[in-house]
Amino acid sequence: MSVMRRALLVAVSAATAVVMAAGPGAGAEAGSAGGRGGDPGPGGAPGAAPAPASIAPEADLAHHGHASLWSGELTMRLGSENHGPSPLPDATVRIEFSVRLVADQALPSNCLWGGERIVLCRTGQLRAVGRSREIALGLRTVGTPDEVVVRIDTAWNGGASDRNLENHQHRVLVPATGDLYAF
C-alpha cells in the first residue's frame, strides 16, 4: 500500500505542476472538478481557487533620437518612452558602434562602457505612458570614418514583457555629413 500511495503522490504532484505551469483556470470550466464548484480545488478547501501564477508586467519601451558624425566627432541624443500599460522601475539602453571609439572618454553619469564599442545607459524610472530624460553623448572615433552604424536596443527592461520589438531596436547608418539622422 505504501508503494501505491507514493505513486499516487508523484502523479498528483506532476499533475499539479502541469496545471500551475498552464496558469490558473487553464482548461477548467466553472463548476467542473477541481474548479470553484463544491469539489476541493488545489488549495484543499471546497471552492478554493488555485494560487495565481506570477505574471510579468507588460510595457512597450521605445527609444528615439538622432545621431550625427563629422570629422570623427559622433554626437547622439536619445530618449526612451514607455507606452505602457505598466510602469518600469528602470531600463538599460545598449548603444553599439561599428567603429572603435577613443578610450577613456567621459560619459554622462547614467552611462558606462560595456566594451570598446558599447555604451550602456540607464533610463531611470518610466511611468506608464511616460518619457525618460534625454541622454546626450559626444564621442570621438578612432580616426575619421566616412560612416558609422549605430545599433540601439534595450539591454534590460526590468523584467517586463514587450511585444513590440520594432520601436526599441534600431540600426542607423550615420554618414560623416554633419547631418542629423533620426531613429
PDB file of N, CA, C and O in Angstrom, residues 68 72-77 97 101-102 104-108 111 113 119 135-141:
ATOM      1  N   SER A  68      24.721  62.121 -35.290  1.00  0.00           N
ATOM      2  CA  SER A  68      25.420  62.914 -36.294  1.00  0.00           C
ATOM      3  C   SER A  68      26.915  62.598 -36.207  1.00  0.00           C
ATOM      4  O   SER A  68      27.444  62.348 -35.121  1.00  0.00           O
ATOM      5  N   GLY A  72      35.131  62.803 -37.250  1.00  0.00           N
ATOM      6  CA  GLY A  72      35.438  61.899 -36.141  1.00  0.00           C
ATOM      7  C   GLY A  72      34.706  62.200 -34.851  1.00  0.00           C
ATOM      8  O   GLY A  72      34.942  61.548 -33.835  1.00  0.00           O
ATOM      9  N   GLU A  73      33.816  63.175 -34.839  1.00  0.00           N
ATOM     10  CA  GLU A  73      33.019  63.512 -33.654  1.00  0.00           C
ATOM     11  C   GLU A  73      31.605  62.968 -33.857  1.00  0.00           C
ATOM     12  O   GLU A  73      30.893  63.377 -34.778  1.00  0.00           O
ATOM     13  N   LEU A  74      31.218  62.031 -33.013  1.00  0.00           N
ATOM     14  CA  LEU A  74      29.901  61.400 -33.083  1.00  0.00           C
ATOM     15  C   LEU A  74      29.047  61.955 -31.946  1.00  0.00           C
ATOM     16  O   LEU A  74      29.405  61.817 -30.770  1.00  0.00           O
ATOM     17  N   THR A  75      27.973  62.630 -32.290  1.00  0.00           N
ATOM     18  CA  THR A  75      27.060  63.147 -31.266  1.00  0.00           C
ATOM     19  C   THR A  75      25.742  62.405 -31.389  1.00  0.00           C
ATOM     20  O   THR A  75      25.313  62.031 -32.494  1.00  0.00           O
ATOM     21  N   MET A  76      25.111  62.224 -30.251  1.00  0.00           N
ATOM     22  CA  MET A  76      23.876  61.452 -30.230  1.00  0.00           C
ATOM     23  C   MET A  76      22.979  61.939 -29.109  1.00  0.00           C
ATOM     24  O   MET A  76      23.452  62.243 -28.013  1.00  0.00           O
ATOM     25  N   ARG A  77      21.706  62.045 -29.384  1.00  0.00           N
ATOM     26  CA  ARG A  77      20.690  62.339 -28.371  1.00  0.00           C
ATOM     27  C   ARG A  77      19.659  61.234 -28.433  1.00  0.00           C
ATOM     28  O   ARG A  77      19.226  60.856 -29.517  1.00  0.00           O
ATOM     29  N   PHE A  97      28.453  50.728 -31.522  1.00  0.00           N
ATOM     30  CA  PHE A  97      29.000  51.476 -32.658  1.00  0.00           C
ATOM     31  C   PHE A  97      29.835  50.545 -33.529  1.00  0.00           C
ATOM     32  O   PHE A  97      30.538  49.684 -33.020  1.00  0.00           O
ATOM     33  N   LEU A 101      36.022  53.529 -30.728  1.00  0.00           N
ATOM     34  CA  LEU A 101      35.932  54.855 -30.126  1.00  0.00           C
ATOM     35  C   LEU A 101      37.177  55.109 -29.299  1.00  0.00           C
ATOM     36  O   LEU A 101      37.806  54.175 -28.795  1.00  0.00           O
ATOM     37  N   VAL A 102      37.557  56.375 -29.163  1.00  0.00           N
ATOM     38  CA  VAL A 102      38.712  56.746 -28.350  1.00  0.00           C
ATOM     39  C   VAL A 102      38.470  56.257 -26.921  1.00  0.00           C
ATOM     40  O   VAL A 102      37.385  56.469 -26.362  1.00  0.00           O
ATOM     41  N   ASP A 104      38.623  55.747 -22.817  1.00  0.00           N
ATOM     42  CA  ASP A 104      38.546  56.576 -21.604  1.00  0.00           C
ATOM     43  C   ASP A 104      37.846  57.922 -21.800  1.00  0.00           C
ATOM     44  O   ASP A 104      38.202  58.913 -21.163  1.00  0.00           O
ATOM     45  N   GLN A 105      36.862  57.974 -22.659  1.00  0.00           N
ATOM     46  CA  GLN A 105      36.076  59.201 -22.818  1.00  0.00           C
ATOM     47  C   GLN A 105      35.052  59.282 -21.685  1.00  0.00           C
ATOM     48  O   GLN A 105      34.520  58.267 -21.233  1.00  0.00           O
ATOM     49  N   ALA A 106      34.786  60.485 -21.256  1.00  0.00           N
ATOM     50  CA  ALA A 106      33.793  60.692 -20.197  1.00  0.00           C
ATOM     51  C   ALA A 106      32.393  60.449 -20.754  1.00  0.00           C
ATOM     52  O   ALA A 106      32.084  60.813 -21.894  1.00  0.00           O
ATOM     53  N   LEU A 107      31.565  59.822 -19.946  1.00  0.00           N
ATOM     54  CA  LEU A 107      30.172  59.559 -20.300  1.00  0.00           C
ATOM     55  C   LEU A 107      29.261  60.245 -19.287  1.00  0.00           C
ATOM     56  O   LEU A 107      29.690  60.551 -18.170  1.00  0.00           O
ATOM     57  N   PRO A 108      27.998  60.470 -19.628  1.00  0.00           N
ATOM     58  CA  PRO A 108      27.060  61.006 -18.637  1.00  0.00           C
ATOM     59  C   PRO A 108      26.994  60.083 -17.414  1.00  0.00           C
ATOM     60  O   PRO A 108      27.313  58.892 -17.508  1.00  0.00           O
ATOM     61  N   CYS A 111      25.484  56.560 -17.629  1.00  0.00           N
ATOM     62  CA  CYS A 111      26.019  55.661 -18.666  1.00  0.00           C
ATOM     63  C   CYS A 111      27.347  55.073 -18.230  1.00  0.00           C
ATOM     64  O   CYS A 111      28.061  55.651 -17.412  1.00  0.00           O
ATOM     65  N   TRP A 113      30.712  52.238 -19.894  1.00  0.00           N
ATOM     66  CA  TRP A 113      31.247  51.491 -21.019  1.00  0.00           C
ATOM     67  C   TRP A 113      30.924  50.016 -20.847  1.00  0.00           C
ATOM     68  O   TRP A 113      31.134  49.443 -19.778  1.00  0.00           O
ATOM     69  N   VAL A 119      28.139  51.311 -25.282  1.00  0.00           N
ATOM     70  CA  VAL A 119      27.792  52.174 -24.157  1.00  0.00           C
ATOM     71  C   VAL A 119      26.438  51.709 -23.629  1.00  0.00           C
ATOM     72  O   VAL A 119      25.509  51.457 -24.410  1.00  0.00           O
ATOM     73  N   ILE A 135      19.297  61.494 -23.076  1.00  0.00           N
ATOM     74  CA  ILE A 135      20.696  61.112 -22.921  1.00  0.00           C
ATOM     75  C   ILE A 135      21.464  61.779 -24.065  1.00  0.00           C
ATOM     76  O   ILE A 135      21.089  61.621 -25.231  1.00  0.00           O
ATOM     77  N   ALA A 136      22.511  62.525 -23.743  1.00  0.00           N
ATOM     78  CA  ALA A 136      23.322  63.195 -24.759  1.00  0.00           C
ATOM     79  C   ALA A 136      24.741  62.631 -24.712  1.00  0.00           C
ATOM     80  O   ALA A 136      25.375  62.619 -23.660  1.00  0.00           O
ATOM     81  N   LEU A 137      25.215  62.130 -25.852  1.00  0.00           N
ATOM     82  CA  LEU A 137      26.562  61.580 -25.955  1.00  0.00           C
ATOM     83  C   LEU A 137      27.363  62.391 -26.971  1.00  0.00           C
ATOM     84  O   LEU A 137      26.857  62.733 -28.039  1.00  0.00           O
ATOM     85  N   GLY A 138      28.591  62.680 -26.631  1.00  0.00           N
ATOM     86  CA  GLY A 138      29.542  63.299 -27.547  1.00  0.00           C
ATOM     87  C   GLY A 138      30.799  62.453 -27.512  1.00  0.00           C
ATOM     88  O   GLY A 138      31.530  62.480 -26.523  1.00  0.00           O
ATOM     89  N   LEU A 139      31.044  61.656 -28.552  1.00  0.00           N
ATOM     90  CA  LEU A 139      32.142  60.691 -28.552  1.00  0.00           C
ATOM     91  C   LEU A 139      33.070  60.917 -29.737  1.00  0.00           C
ATOM     92  O   LEU A 139      32.623  61.275 -30.828  1.00  0.00           O
ATOM     93  N   ARG A 140      34.357  60.672 -29.514  1.00  0.00           N
ATOM     94  CA  ARG A 140      35.365  60.751 -30.580  1.00  0.00           C
ATOM     95  C   ARG A 140      35.611  59.340 -31.108  1.00  0.00           C
ATOM     96  O   ARG A 140      35.752  58.398 -30.331  1.00  0.00           O
ATOM     97  N   THR A 141      35.676  59.219 -32.424  1.00  0.00           N
ATOM     98  CA  THR A 141      36.012  57.944 -33.035  1.00  0.00           C
ATOM     99  C   THR A 141      37.523  57.867 -33.214  1.00  0.00           C
ATOM    100  O   THR A 141      38.205  58.892 -33.244  1.00  0.00           O
TER     101      THR A 141
END
